[in-house]
Amino acid sequence: MNFKLSLISTALLTTFSISTFAETEQTVDTNTETLEQINVQDTGIKQNGYQMTGTSVVSKAEVPVFDTPNTVNILSTKLLEDRKPESLIDALYNVSGVSQANTLGGMFDAIQKRGFGGNRDNSIMRNGLQAGPAKNFSATTETVEVLKGPASVLYGIQDPGGVVNIITKKPQQTPRYVVGGTLGNHSLWGTQLDFTGGLGNGFAYRFIYDKQEKDYWRNFGKVKNTTYAPSLSWENDKTKVLLSYEHKDILEPFDRGTNLLTATNALPDIPVSRRLDEPNNETTAKTDNIDFKIEHKLSDGWKLNAGYSYARYKYFYDQARITNVNVKTRTARRAIEQQQGDQRVHSGTLNIVGEFGIGDIANRFVAGLILCVIFAILVLFITKAS
């Protein structure tokens, strides 16, 4: 059940016209005046139900999809609201050429694009900046863009399959307050808050809170996720500034799936919902994301963009790892494995985008720099299988 409260302002303009007729001598003004040229531009970036008419993933600027020479799939806000996916791969389910790679027991986002990709291939972006392998899909996600093919090099050293760009929700000047609740299968329950509005003098804020808990779909395990996301923006006629932060607490089963039989390499004849590990096979994690972006209009058709992103994924998993399954003796050999990880990603970008004409040909120019630094600390402990 969702409760929504919004403030809507309506302006009504009425024009009165009074005409006066009189027989007077007509005079002709022979003076001429040259008016200053005015350029009117509209990117046409709108959402039409499930369809998005524009994208920024290709040229670093919002342009209509039909003007892009690359293959781009965009998941609109309306589509995500109706489908309510719980993960990034769920959101991308209907996108052609996209499939799930090895998530390491559900710890990472792992997306294959046209056969390329893995859980640490640096192909997942957040507002156009490197996001790292952490779970990036959350209640703050507004749209998802998939750029396919070698154009992914626009975002650094990438596989030729493409990149996935997650666009987060931004502060709005129009006040909007949403309080929601969720009930579903597997004892799912959740609460959501989404408040946004203007603060005056060009400032606007947004605060998003989301908490969900449910039973795991297999025979044991719990899923608990909590998200806090405040953001602040400021803009005037030429400059836009955005600062946002997101924190997530994650508790999920560390599930590597059902193991193949040692003798035949076939699946054992057991229900798909049955796990052969232990209830303490869990992943606990914390993620932190900080985004800072500036967009400045240099002149008509030209602008400068700068951005910095910090992402941290700190996790710990514990598992009884299945190494051997024997149907005849009805035994499974398992090794105790634990890993603690701390990964940090610093990403920055600076680019200039311009539009100009040469004769009857319209041109778009993009030039910039991308810098990404990744720090990772991994500690692994394994006991002998028994």
C-alpha atoms as one frame of an Amber mdcrd trajectory, in Angstrom:
protein
   0.000   0.000   0.000   1.378   3.409  -0.984   0.380   6.807   0.373   1.361
   9.793  -1.741   1.224  13.495  -0.985   2.299  16.044  -3.526   2.016  19.764
  -4.069   0.841  20.846  -7.490   0.894  24.434  -8.638  -1.343  25.493 -11.509
  -0.985  28.779 -13.311  -3.871  30.237 -15.307  -3.140  33.032 -17.734  -6.040
  34.920 -19.307  -5.449  37.452 -22.063  -7.873  40.289 -22.745  -7.795  42.010
 -26.102  -9.392  45.402 -26.880  -9.501  46.623 -30.463 -10.135  50.255 -31.443
 -11.006  51.279 -34.972 -10.568  54.795 -36.296 -10.121  56.364 -39.675  -6.647
  57.855 -39.507  -3.948  58.467 -42.005  -1.605  55.492 -42.238   2.103  56.084
 -41.959   4.877  53.689 -42.889   7.962  53.406 -40.694  10.940  52.916 -42.992
  13.383  52.349 -40.143  14.653  48.773 -39.829  15.976  47.086 -36.709  18.115
  43.948 -36.581  17.130  41.610 -33.763  19.657  39.523 -31.872  19.688  35.876
 -32.886  18.069  33.571 -30.342  18.881  29.847 -30.253  16.183  27.593 -28.837
  17.313  24.086 -27.903  15.425  21.124 -26.522  17.030  17.736 -26.002  13.645
  16.034 -26.052  14.678  13.795 -23.163  11.333  12.604 -21.872   9.784   9.431
 -20.540   6.844   8.106 -22.484   5.620   5.248 -20.336   8.080   2.394 -20.764
  10.029   4.251 -23.456  12.825   6.772 -22.971  13.367   9.209 -25.815  16.902
  10.203 -24.847  20.140   9.096 -23.207  23.374  10.531 -21.856  25.421   7.333
 -21.781  26.869   7.741 -25.294  27.889  11.367 -25.708  28.142  12.548 -22.063
  25.200  14.858 -22.790  21.466  14.307 -22.994  20.560  13.604 -26.616  17.663
  11.817 -28.345  18.164   8.077 -28.792  17.614   8.376 -32.554  20.629  10.703
 -32.764  23.011   8.155 -31.233  24.961   5.837 -33.568  25.224   3.111 -30.916
  22.988   0.416 -29.470  21.441   1.674 -26.228  18.705   0.073 -24.123  17.072
   2.205 -21.437  14.870   0.999 -18.580  12.509   3.849 -17.704  11.265   4.865
 -14.270   7.771   3.640 -15.130   9.073   0.216 -16.133  11.074  -0.171 -12.912
   8.126   0.979 -10.789   5.785  -1.567 -12.373   8.170  -4.524 -12.375   9.793
  -3.775  -8.981  13.019  -5.731  -9.599  15.057  -6.611  -6.515  18.471  -6.671
  -8.203  20.295  -5.352 -11.233  20.054  -8.622 -13.153  16.294  -8.737 -12.441
  15.966  -5.246 -13.923  17.915  -6.285 -17.039  15.947  -9.504 -17.556  14.307
  -8.378 -20.819  17.365  -6.655 -22.320  18.752  -8.638 -25.255  22.378  -9.748
 -25.137  22.542  -9.453 -21.339  22.882 -12.359 -18.904  24.121 -13.056 -15.401
  27.742 -13.991 -14.755  29.284 -15.486 -11.595  28.076 -13.408  -8.628  30.294
 -15.281  -6.117  27.417 -16.515  -4.013  25.339 -13.397  -4.601  27.936 -10.935
  -3.290  28.501  -8.911  -6.469  26.709  -7.513  -9.480  27.924  -9.653 -12.385
  26.584  -8.854 -15.849  27.616 -10.295 -19.209  27.091  -8.018 -22.214  27.266
  -9.761 -25.586  29.263 -12.569 -23.982  31.777 -10.326 -22.193  31.834  -9.489
 -18.505  32.254 -10.758 -14.970  31.840  -9.707 -11.362  34.866  -7.385 -11.285
  35.153  -6.122 -14.854  34.539  -2.441 -13.961  31.658  -2.223 -16.443  28.997
  -0.986 -14.013  28.665   2.790 -13.757  26.759   5.021 -11.392  25.754   8.349
 -12.930  28.509   7.884 -15.500  31.280   7.126 -12.984  32.853   3.840 -11.902
  30.702   2.121  -9.262  32.672  -1.031  -8.447  31.255  -4.564  -8.076  28.953
  -3.878  -5.112  25.177  -4.205  -5.268  24.368  -0.939  -7.027  20.640  -1.381
  -7.673  18.493   0.049  -4.873  15.515   2.272  -4.067  17.542   5.241  -5.330
  17.671   3.892  -8.907  15.655   5.996 -11.365  16.669   4.553 -14.747  19.191
   2.036 -16.102  21.081   2.477 -19.386  22.863  -0.323 -21.242  25.418   0.745
 -23.846  26.375  -2.236 -26.001  29.487  -2.712 -28.086  32.988  -1.184 -28.186
  31.657   2.330 -27.482  32.159   1.283 -23.844  35.721   2.655 -24.142  34.146
   6.059 -23.425  34.274   4.906 -19.799  37.879   3.722 -19.673  39.479   0.346
 -20.296  36.531  -1.980 -20.885  35.630  -5.256 -22.541  33.947  -4.694 -25.928
  30.620  -6.036 -24.656  29.410  -2.740 -23.199  28.647  -0.977 -19.927  25.661
  -0.612 -17.597  24.970   2.894 -16.272  22.672   3.341 -13.266  21.040   6.773
 -12.991  19.982   7.710  -9.449  17.088   9.903  -8.344  17.856  13.619  -8.035
  16.414  16.374  -5.812  13.383  18.172  -7.276  12.131  21.716  -6.717   8.491
  20.550  -6.641   7.633  19.185  -3.175   6.783  15.497  -3.123   6.373  13.200
  -0.129   5.898   9.452  -0.553   5.411   6.898   2.233   5.072   3.299   1.116
   4.902  -0.248   2.378   5.565  -3.630   0.764   4.165  -7.104   1.421   4.933
 -10.176  -0.648   5.931 -13.817  -0.947   8.474 -15.447   1.378   7.252 -13.276
   4.293   8.440 -10.124   2.528   7.769  -6.800   4.237   9.258  -3.381   3.751
   8.898   0.356   4.312   9.884   3.204   1.997  10.238   6.981   2.354  10.966
   9.412  -0.477  10.892  13.131   0.384  12.010  15.907  -1.956  11.461  19.638
  -2.409  13.015  23.058  -2.861  14.849  24.957  -0.119  15.017  28.350  -1.820
  17.835  30.221  -3.598  18.260  27.381  -6.091  18.723  24.632  -3.483  16.743
  21.377  -3.385  16.971  18.236  -1.271  15.961  14.594  -1.413  15.952  11.861
   1.222  15.248   8.204   0.450  14.906   5.426   3.018  14.169   1.796   2.208
  14.128  -1.276   4.442  13.179  -4.791   3.358  13.260  -8.195   5.030  12.175
 -11.610   3.760  12.868 -15.331   3.966  15.246 -16.746   1.372  13.521 -18.650
  -1.439  15.408 -21.862  -0.580  14.798 -23.901   2.573  16.658 -21.594   4.983
  18.192 -18.140   5.065  17.217 -14.495   5.640  17.525 -11.398   3.447  17.746
  -7.975   5.116  18.593  -4.755   3.253  18.457  -1.150   4.502  19.218   1.975
   2.453  19.719   5.612   3.521  20.273   8.201   0.774  20.302  11.997   1.330
  21.175  14.345  -1.552  21.430  18.099  -2.123  21.489  20.137  -5.330  21.909
  23.776  -6.356  21.522  25.466  -9.708  21.251  28.821 -11.430  21.058  29.869
 -15.076  24.482  28.447 -15.969  25.619  26.040 -13.264  24.268  22.866 -11.661
  25.835  21.219  -8.597  24.834  17.867  -7.079  26.093  16.148  -3.925  24.646
  12.776  -2.927  25.386  10.004  -0.442  24.041   6.478  -0.147  24.610   3.855
   2.542  23.379   0.262   2.498  23.438  -2.468   5.156  23.184  -5.935   3.608
  22.577  -9.400   5.060  22.032 -12.197   2.531  22.686 -15.946   2.231  26.009
 -16.879   0.660  24.615 -19.442  -1.757  26.774 -21.073  -4.455  23.893 -23.188
  -5.727  23.504 -26.975  -5.969  26.687 -28.977  -6.535  27.046 -31.576  -9.279
  27.469 -35.225  -8.384  31.126 -36.232  -8.286  30.707 -39.456 -10.302  28.374
 -38.281 -13.090  28.611 -34.467 -13.102  24.817 -34.428 -12.989  22.536 -32.588
 -10.606  21.452 -34.632  -7.574  17.825 -35.756  -7.452  16.749 -33.320  -4.753
  14.372 -30.319  -4.734  15.937 -27.158  -6.134  15.024 -25.375  -2.912  17.147
 -27.704  -0.733  20.505 -26.347   0.421  23.359 -28.671   1.436  25.332 -26.065
   3.359  24.656 -24.459   6.749  22.436 -21.607   8.024  25.559 -19.598   8.862
  26.403 -19.376   5.134  25.825 -15.631   5.067  27.249 -12.428   3.663  27.179
  -9.270   5.757  28.179  -6.101   3.944  28.127  -2.318   4.041  28.303  -0.050
   1.013  28.942   3.687   0.834  28.635   5.858  -2.280  29.444   9.564  -2.560
  28.806  11.444  -5.813  29.726  15.050  -6.596  28.983  16.569 -10.003  29.189
  20.033 -11.559  27.765  21.086 -14.908  28.581  24.585 -16.191  27.283  26.212
 -19.361  30.177  27.914 -21.151  28.118  29.363 -24.009  25.262  28.406 -26.299
  25.814  24.757 -27.197  28.919  24.271 -25.038  29.234  23.043 -21.472  31.818
  21.680 -19.056  31.154  18.642 -16.846  33.194  17.523 -13.845  32.505  14.728
 -11.398  33.960  12.661  -8.570  32.691   9.399  -7.140  33.741   7.351  -4.121
  32.463   3.812  -3.602  33.303   1.437  -0.762  32.205  -2.172  -0.367  33.119
  -3.848   2.915  31.974  -7.438   3.334  32.448 -10.697   5.230  31.161 -14.114
   4.250  31.152 -17.466   6.024  30.367 -20.744   4.278  30.497 -24.510   4.562
  31.658 -25.035   0.983  30.510 -28.252  -0.706  33.462 -30.023  -2.370  32.063
 -33.530  -2.997  28.607 -35.129  -3.154  28.240 -38.949  -3.019  24.733 -40.312
  -3.578  25.567 -43.903  -2.613  26.840 -42.985   0.827  24.500 -39.975   1.042
  27.346 -37.773   2.227  28.733 -34.391   1.238  32.266 -33.238   1.978  32.530
 -29.602   3.021  35.291 -27.142   3.787  34.879 -24.158   6.085  35.725 -20.963
   4.212  35.679 -17.351   5.336  36.642 -14.181   3.516  36.805 -10.562   4.551
  37.088  -7.873   1.904  37.335  -4.107   1.703  37.259  -2.522  -1.748  37.380
   1.216  -2.441  36.963   2.946  -5.791  37.893   6.561  -6.515  36.676   7.789
  -9.899  36.862  11.220 -11.500  35.952  12.709 -14.851  36.312  16.016 -16.677
  34.856  16.564 -20.126  33.689  19.276 -22.464  30.670  18.827 -24.716  29.777
  21.101 -27.593  27.468  21.341 -30.571  28.275  23.287 -33.725  27.439  23.301
 -37.395  29.601  23.050 -40.497  27.475  24.006 -43.446  24.285  21.985 -43.207
  25.865  19.322 -40.982  25.292  19.405 -37.216  28.195  18.116 -35.127  28.606
  17.087 -31.503  32.070  17.251 -29.934  33.084  15.372 -26.776  36.535  15.388
 -25.174  37.537  14.517 -21.653  39.543  12.594 -19.100  38.660   9.674 -16.832
  40.694   8.576 -13.814  39.874   5.519 -11.727  41.844   4.122  -8.773  40.814
   0.867  -7.066  42.077  -0.408  -3.705  41.198  -3.940  -2.574  42.111  -5.886
   0.575  41.129  -9.566   0.760  41.729 -11.982   3.641  40.793 -15.642   3.010
  40.676 -18.539   5.492  39.992 -22.151   4.391  40.036 -25.414   6.365  40.584
 -28.864   4.862  37.430 -30.557   3.565  35.938 -33.249   5.772
